[in-house]
Short mmCIF file of C-alpha atoms in Angstrom, two decimals:
data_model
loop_
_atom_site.label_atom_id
_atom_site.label_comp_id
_atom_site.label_asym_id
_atom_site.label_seq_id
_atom_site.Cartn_x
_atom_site.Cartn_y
_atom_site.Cartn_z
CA UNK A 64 -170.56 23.70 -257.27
CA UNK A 65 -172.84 22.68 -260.10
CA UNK A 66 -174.51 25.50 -262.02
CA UNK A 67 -178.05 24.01 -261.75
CA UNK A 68 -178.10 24.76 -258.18
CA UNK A 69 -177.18 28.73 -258.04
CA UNK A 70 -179.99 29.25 -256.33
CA UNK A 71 -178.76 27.76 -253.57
CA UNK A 72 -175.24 29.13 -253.76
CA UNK A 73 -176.49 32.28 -253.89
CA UNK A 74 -178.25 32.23 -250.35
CA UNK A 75 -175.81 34.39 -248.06
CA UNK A 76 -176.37 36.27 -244.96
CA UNK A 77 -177.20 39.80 -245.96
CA UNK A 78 -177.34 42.81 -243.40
CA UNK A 79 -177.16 45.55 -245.61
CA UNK A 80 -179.66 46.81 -247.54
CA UNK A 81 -180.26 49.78 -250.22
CA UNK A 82 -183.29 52.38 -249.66
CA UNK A 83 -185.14 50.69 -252.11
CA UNK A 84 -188.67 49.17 -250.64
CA UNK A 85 -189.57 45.56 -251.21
CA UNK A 86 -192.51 45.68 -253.28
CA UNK A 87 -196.17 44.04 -252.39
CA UNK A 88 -195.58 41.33 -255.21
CA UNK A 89 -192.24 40.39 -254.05
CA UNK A 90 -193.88 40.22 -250.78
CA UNK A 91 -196.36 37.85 -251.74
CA UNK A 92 -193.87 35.71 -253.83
CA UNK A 93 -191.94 35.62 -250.60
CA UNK A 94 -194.61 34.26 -248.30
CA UNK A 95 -196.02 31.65 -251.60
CA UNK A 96 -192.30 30.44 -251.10
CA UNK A 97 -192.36 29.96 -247.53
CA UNK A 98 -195.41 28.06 -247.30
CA UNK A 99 -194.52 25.59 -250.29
CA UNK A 100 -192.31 24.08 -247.58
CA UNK A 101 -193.14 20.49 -246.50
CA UNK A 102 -194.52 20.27 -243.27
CA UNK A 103 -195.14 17.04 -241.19
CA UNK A 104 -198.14 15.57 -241.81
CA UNK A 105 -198.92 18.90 -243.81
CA UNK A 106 -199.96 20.59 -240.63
CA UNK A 107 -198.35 23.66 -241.87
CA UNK A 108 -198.15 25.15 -237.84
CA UNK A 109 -196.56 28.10 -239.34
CA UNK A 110 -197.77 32.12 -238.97
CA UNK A 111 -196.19 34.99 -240.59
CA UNK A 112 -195.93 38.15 -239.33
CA UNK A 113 -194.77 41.41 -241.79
CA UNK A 114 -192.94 44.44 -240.30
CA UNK A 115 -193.50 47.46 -242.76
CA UNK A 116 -193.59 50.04 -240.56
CA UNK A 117 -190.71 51.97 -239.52
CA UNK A 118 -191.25 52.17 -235.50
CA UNK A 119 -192.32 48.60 -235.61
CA UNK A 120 -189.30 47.38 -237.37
CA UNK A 121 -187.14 49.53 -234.65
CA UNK A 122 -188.98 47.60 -231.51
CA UNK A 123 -188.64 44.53 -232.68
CA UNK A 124 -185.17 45.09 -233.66
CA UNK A 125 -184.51 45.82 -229.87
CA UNK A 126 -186.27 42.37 -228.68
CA UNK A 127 -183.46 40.66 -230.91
CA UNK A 128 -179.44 41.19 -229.65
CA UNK A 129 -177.88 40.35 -233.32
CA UNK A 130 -180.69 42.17 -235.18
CA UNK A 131 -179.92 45.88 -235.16
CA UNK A 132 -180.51 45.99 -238.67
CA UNK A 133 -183.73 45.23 -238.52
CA UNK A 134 -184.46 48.43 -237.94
CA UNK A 135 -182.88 50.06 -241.36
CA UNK A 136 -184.32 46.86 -243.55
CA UNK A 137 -187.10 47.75 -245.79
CA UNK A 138 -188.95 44.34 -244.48
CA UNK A 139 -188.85 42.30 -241.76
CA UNK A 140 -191.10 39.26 -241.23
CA UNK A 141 -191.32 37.08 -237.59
CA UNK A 142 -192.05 33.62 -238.48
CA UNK A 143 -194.17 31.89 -235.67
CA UNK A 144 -195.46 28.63 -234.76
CA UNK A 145 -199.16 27.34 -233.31
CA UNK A 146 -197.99 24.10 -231.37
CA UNK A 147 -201.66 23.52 -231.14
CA UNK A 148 -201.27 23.08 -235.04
CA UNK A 149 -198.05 21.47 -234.89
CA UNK A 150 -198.48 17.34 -235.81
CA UNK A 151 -198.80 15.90 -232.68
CA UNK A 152 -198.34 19.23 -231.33
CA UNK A 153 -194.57 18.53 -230.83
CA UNK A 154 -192.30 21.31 -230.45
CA UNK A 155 -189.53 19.41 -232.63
CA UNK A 156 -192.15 19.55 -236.04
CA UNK A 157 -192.86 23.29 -235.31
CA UNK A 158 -189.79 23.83 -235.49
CA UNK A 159 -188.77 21.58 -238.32
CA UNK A 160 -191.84 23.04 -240.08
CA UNK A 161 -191.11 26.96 -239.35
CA UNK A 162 -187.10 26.41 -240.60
CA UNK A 163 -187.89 24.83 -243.97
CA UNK A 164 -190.53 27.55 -244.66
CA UNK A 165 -187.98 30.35 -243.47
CA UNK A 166 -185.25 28.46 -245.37
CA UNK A 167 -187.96 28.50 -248.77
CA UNK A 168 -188.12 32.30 -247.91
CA UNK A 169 -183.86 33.11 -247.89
CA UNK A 170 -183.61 31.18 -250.60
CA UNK A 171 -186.57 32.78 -252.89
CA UNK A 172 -185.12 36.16 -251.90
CA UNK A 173 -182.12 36.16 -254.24
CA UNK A 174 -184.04 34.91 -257.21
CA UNK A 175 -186.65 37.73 -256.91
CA UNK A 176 -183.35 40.16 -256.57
CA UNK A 177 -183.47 40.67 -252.51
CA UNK A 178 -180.91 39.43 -249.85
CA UNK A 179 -182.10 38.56 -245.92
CA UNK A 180 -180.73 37.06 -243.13
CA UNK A 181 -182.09 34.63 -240.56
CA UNK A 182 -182.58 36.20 -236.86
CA UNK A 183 -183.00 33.35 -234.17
CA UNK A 184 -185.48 33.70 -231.89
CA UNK A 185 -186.38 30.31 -230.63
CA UNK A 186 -185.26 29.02 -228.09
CA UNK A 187 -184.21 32.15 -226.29
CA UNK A 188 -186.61 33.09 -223.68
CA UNK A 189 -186.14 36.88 -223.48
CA UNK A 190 -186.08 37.18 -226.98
CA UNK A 191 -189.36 35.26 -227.21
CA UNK A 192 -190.96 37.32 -223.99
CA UNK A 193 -190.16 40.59 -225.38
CA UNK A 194 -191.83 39.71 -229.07
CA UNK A 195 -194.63 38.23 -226.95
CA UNK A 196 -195.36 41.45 -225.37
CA UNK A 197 -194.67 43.66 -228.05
CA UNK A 198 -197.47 42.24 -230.08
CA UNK A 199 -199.54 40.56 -227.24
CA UNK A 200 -198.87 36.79 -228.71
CA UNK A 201 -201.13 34.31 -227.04
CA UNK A 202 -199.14 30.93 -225.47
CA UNK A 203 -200.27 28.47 -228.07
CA UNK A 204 -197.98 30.85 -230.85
CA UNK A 205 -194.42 30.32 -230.35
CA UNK A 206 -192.08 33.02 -232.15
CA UNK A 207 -189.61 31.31 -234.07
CA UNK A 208 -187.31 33.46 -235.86
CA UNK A 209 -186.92 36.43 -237.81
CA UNK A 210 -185.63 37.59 -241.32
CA UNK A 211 -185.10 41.18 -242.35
CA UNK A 212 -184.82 41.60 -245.95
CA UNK A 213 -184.43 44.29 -248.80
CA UNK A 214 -182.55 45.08 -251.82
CA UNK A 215 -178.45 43.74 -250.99
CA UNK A 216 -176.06 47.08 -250.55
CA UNK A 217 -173.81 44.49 -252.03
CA UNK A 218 -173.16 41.67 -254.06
CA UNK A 219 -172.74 38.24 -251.98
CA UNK A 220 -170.39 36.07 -253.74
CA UNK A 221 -172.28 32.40 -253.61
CA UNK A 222 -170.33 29.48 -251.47
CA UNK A 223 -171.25 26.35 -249.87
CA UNK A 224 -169.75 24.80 -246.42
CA UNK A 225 -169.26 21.64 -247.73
CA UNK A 226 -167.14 19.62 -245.45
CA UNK A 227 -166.24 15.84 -246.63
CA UNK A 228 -165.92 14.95 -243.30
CA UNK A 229 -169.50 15.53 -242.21
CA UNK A 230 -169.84 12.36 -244.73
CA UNK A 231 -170.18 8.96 -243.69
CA UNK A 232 -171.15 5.80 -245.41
CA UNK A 233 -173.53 2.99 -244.08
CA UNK A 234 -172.31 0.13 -243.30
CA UNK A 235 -168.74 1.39 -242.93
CA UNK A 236 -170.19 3.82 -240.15
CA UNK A 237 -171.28 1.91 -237.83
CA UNK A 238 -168.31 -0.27 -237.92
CA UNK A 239 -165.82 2.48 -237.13
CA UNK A 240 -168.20 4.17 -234.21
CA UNK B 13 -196.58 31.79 -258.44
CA UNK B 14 -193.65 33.92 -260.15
CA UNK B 15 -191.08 32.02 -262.74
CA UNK B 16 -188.38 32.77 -261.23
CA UNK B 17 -189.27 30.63 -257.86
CA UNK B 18 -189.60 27.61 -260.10
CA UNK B 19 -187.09 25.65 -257.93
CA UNK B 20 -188.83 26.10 -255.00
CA UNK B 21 -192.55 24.99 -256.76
CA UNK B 22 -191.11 22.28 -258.24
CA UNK B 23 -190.09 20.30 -254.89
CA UNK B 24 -192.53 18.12 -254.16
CA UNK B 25 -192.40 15.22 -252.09
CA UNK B 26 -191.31 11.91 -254.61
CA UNK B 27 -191.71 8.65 -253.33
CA UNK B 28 -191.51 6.40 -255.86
CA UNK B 29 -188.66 6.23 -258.22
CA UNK B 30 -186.95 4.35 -261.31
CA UNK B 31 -184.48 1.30 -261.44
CA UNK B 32 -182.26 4.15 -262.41
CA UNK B 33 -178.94 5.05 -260.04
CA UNK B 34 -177.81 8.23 -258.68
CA UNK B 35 -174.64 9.49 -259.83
CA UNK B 36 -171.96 9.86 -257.06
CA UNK B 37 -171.71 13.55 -258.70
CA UNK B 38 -175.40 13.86 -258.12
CA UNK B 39 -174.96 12.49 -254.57
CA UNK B 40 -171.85 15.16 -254.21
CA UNK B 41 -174.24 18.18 -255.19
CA UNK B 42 -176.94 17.17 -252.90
CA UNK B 43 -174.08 17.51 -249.84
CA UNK B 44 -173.24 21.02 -251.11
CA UNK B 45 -176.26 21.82 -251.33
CA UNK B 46 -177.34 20.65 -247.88
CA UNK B 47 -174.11 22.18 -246.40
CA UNK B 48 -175.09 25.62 -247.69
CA UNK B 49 -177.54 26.08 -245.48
CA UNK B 50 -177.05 28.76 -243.07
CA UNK B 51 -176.79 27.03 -239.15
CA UNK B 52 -176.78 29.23 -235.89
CA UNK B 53 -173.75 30.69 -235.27
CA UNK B 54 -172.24 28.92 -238.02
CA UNK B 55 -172.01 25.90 -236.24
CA UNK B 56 -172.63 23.30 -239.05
CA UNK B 57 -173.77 20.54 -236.55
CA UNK B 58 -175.22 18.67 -239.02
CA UNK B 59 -173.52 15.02 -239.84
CA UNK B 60 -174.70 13.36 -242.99
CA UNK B 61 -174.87 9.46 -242.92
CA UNK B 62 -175.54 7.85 -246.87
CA UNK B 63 -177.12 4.77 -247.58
CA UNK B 64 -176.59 3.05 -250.73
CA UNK B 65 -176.51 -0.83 -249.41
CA UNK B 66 -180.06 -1.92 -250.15
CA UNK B 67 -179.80 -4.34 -247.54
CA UNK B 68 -178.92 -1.34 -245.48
CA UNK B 69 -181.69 0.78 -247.25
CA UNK B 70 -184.25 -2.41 -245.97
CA UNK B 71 -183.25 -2.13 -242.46
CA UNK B 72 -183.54 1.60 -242.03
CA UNK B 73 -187.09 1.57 -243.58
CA UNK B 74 -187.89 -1.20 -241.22
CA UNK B 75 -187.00 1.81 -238.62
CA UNK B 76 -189.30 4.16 -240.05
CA UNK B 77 -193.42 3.72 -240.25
CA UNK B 78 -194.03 5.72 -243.14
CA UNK B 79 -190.80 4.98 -244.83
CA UNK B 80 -191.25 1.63 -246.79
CA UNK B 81 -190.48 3.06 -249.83
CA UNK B 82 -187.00 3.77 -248.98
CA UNK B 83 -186.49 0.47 -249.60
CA UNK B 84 -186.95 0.44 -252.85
CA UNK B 85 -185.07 4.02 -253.50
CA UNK B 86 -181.09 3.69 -255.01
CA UNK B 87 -180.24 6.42 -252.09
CA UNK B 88 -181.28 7.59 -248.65
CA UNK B 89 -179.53 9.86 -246.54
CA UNK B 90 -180.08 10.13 -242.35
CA UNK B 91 -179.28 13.72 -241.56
CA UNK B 92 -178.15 13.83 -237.74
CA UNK B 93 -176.96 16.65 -235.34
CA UNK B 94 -174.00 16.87 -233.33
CA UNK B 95 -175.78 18.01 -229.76
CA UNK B 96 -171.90 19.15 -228.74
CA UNK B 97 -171.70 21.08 -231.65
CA UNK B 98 -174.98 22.95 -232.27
CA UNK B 99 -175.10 26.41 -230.72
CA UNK B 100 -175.15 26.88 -227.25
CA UNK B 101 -175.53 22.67 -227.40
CA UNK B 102 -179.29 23.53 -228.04
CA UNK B 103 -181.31 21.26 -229.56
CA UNK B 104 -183.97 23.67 -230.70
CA UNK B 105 -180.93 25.17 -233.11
CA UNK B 106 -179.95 21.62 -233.99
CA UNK B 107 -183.38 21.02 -235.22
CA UNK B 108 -183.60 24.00 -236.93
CA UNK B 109 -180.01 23.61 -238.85
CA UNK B 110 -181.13 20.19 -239.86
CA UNK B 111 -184.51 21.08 -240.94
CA UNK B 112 -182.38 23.95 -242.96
CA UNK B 113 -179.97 21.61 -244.34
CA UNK B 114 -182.34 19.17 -245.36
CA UNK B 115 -184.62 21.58 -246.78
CA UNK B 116 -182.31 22.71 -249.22
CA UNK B 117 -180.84 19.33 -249.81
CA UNK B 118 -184.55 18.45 -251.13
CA UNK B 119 -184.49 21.36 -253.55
CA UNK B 120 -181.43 20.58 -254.91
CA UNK B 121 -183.27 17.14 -256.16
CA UNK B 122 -185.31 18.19 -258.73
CA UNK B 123 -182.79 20.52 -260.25
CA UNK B 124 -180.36 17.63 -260.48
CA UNK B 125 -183.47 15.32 -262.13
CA UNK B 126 -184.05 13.79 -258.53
CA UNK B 127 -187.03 13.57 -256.47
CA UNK B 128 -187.13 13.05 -252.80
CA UNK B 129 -189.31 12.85 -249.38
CA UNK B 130 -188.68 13.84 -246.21
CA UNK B 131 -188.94 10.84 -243.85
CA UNK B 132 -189.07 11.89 -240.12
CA UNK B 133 -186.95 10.46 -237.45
CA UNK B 134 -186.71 13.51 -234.45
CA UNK B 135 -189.01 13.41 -232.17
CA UNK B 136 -189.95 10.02 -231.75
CA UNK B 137 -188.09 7.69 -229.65
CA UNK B 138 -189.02 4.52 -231.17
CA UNK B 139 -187.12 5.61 -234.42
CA UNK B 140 -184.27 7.32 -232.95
CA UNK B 141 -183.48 3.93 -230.51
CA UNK B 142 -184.02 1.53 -233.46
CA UNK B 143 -181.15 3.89 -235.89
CA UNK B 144 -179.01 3.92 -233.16
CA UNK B 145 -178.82 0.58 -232.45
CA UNK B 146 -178.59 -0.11 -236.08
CA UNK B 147 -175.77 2.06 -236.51
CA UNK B 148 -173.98 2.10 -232.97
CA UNK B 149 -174.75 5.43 -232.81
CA UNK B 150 -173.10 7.96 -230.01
CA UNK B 151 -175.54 9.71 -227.76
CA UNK B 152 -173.92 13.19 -228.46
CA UNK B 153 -175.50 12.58 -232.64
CA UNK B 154 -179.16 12.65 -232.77
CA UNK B 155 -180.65 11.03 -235.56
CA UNK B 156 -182.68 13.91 -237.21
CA UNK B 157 -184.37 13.03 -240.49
CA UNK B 158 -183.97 10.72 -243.34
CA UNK B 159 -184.19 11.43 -247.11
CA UNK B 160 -185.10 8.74 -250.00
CA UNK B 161 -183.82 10.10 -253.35
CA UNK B 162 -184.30 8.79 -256.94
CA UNK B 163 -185.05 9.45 -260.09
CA UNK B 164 -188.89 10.28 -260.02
CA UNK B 165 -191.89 7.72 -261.69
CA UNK B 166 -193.69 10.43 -262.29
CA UNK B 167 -193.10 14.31 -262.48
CA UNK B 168 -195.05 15.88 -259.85
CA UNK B 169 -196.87 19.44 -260.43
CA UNK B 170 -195.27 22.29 -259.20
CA UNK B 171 -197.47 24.28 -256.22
CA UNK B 172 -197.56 25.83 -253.27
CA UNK B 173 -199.97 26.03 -250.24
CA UNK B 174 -200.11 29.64 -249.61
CA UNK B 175 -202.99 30.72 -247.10
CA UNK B 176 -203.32 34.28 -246.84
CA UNK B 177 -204.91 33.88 -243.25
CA UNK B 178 -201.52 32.37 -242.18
CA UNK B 179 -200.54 36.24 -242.82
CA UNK B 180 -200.88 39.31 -240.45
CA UNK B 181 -199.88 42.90 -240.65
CA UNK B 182 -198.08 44.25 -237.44
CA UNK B 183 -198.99 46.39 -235.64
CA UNK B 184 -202.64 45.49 -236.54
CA UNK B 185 -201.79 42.15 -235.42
CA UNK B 186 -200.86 43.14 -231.81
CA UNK B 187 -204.78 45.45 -231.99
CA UNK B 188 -206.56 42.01 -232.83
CA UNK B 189 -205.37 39.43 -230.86
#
């Protein structure tokens, strides 16, 4: 695990979060990350929504099975996509678009000092029905995931997942399939 | 656009390169990297298939519209996903885990002295039925994305494309629309 890449080592799933707010700059350094994620054709389909307040955090928390704490996170933000923005308006770019931006976002939190985890959304319909109703979402914005984020209660140690036999080499591959 | 967020600035999309070769250790950091991306459920359905050949490198550009240059690149990579391995065999989460992997795979470039670009291969059939048949490959793997990696002609300048009316403030959000 090569030094220059800590920042991407240090990415882990963090639930747990001090009482210490997430400022407005972090915030905005945050959502600058997000949306210096490629998009296709640069059609950047993506729209961020920020939880702040307490009661809101709390109901959206209840849309989303794994993400009870959601409601204790300083921060929470719902990433969406607007198909009619999407290139070619293809569901497959939205959401190629919308997981770079919120993988920009976990991966920015870290280095400003914050940790967050990734709540899926997409493609489950209840989950997406209840957010749609909670905030009156019109059709053409489709919910993607969320992340809740704040100050880490605890330290991560960094890892990757790196499995050699997720590997293959062309030519070699196709002769063996 | 705060210091400490250089890595993500400084991924840009890099499609011309040197006569220069990637190292194998370089190649080995840009799997890490790739693998520590977080996947639903942990499911890591992400397969990784390398191109070095440039005879190989010829015909999978030959597959892609917009990816001529690959051609010319010392390395591509096609990320696919395992449909019987991604969570709840959904291909929304496949995309998504891809899109994750590769996003981080791309910011692991410049940090090793790469550069890269995002080729896409998922959603169009044309492209997906031309790498199969190149590569004899199973129904079950869908062929995702493809990366062309080098050493950069030219350094890039870092940015991002924040647009603050991509952002909205719940519950005001929910009042508006």
């Amino acid at each position: 695990m090569d030094q220059a890449l800590d920042f991407i080592w240090r990415r882990r799933s963090v639930r747990e979060f001090t009482d210490a707010p997430v400022t407005e700059q972090q915030l905005q350094s945050l959502l600058e990350a997000a949306m210096a994620a490629p998009s296709a054709c640069c059609k950047d389909p993506w729209e961020f929504l920020v939880l702040r307040d307490r009661e809101t955090l709390k109901a959206v928390s209840e849309c989303l099975p794994n993400g009870h704490f959601l409601a204790k996170a300083p921060l929470g933000i719902i990433v969406c996509g607007d198909i009619r923005r999407a290139h070619s308006e293809s569901l497959s770019y939205l959401l190629q678009d919308c997981a770079a931006a919120t993988e920009n976002l976990l991966l920015a939190a870290p280095a400003l000092g914050l940790g967050a985890c990734w709540l899926g959304i997409h493609p489950r319909e209840e989950r997406i029905t209840a957010l749609r109703k909670l905030f009156r979402i019109p059709e053409n914005i489709i919910p993607f995931g969320g992340i809740a984020i704040g100050i880490p209660a605890a330290e991560p140690s960094p890892r990757t997942r790196f499995n050699p036999a997720k590997v293959h080499n062309a030519p070699e591959w196709a002769k063996q399939e």
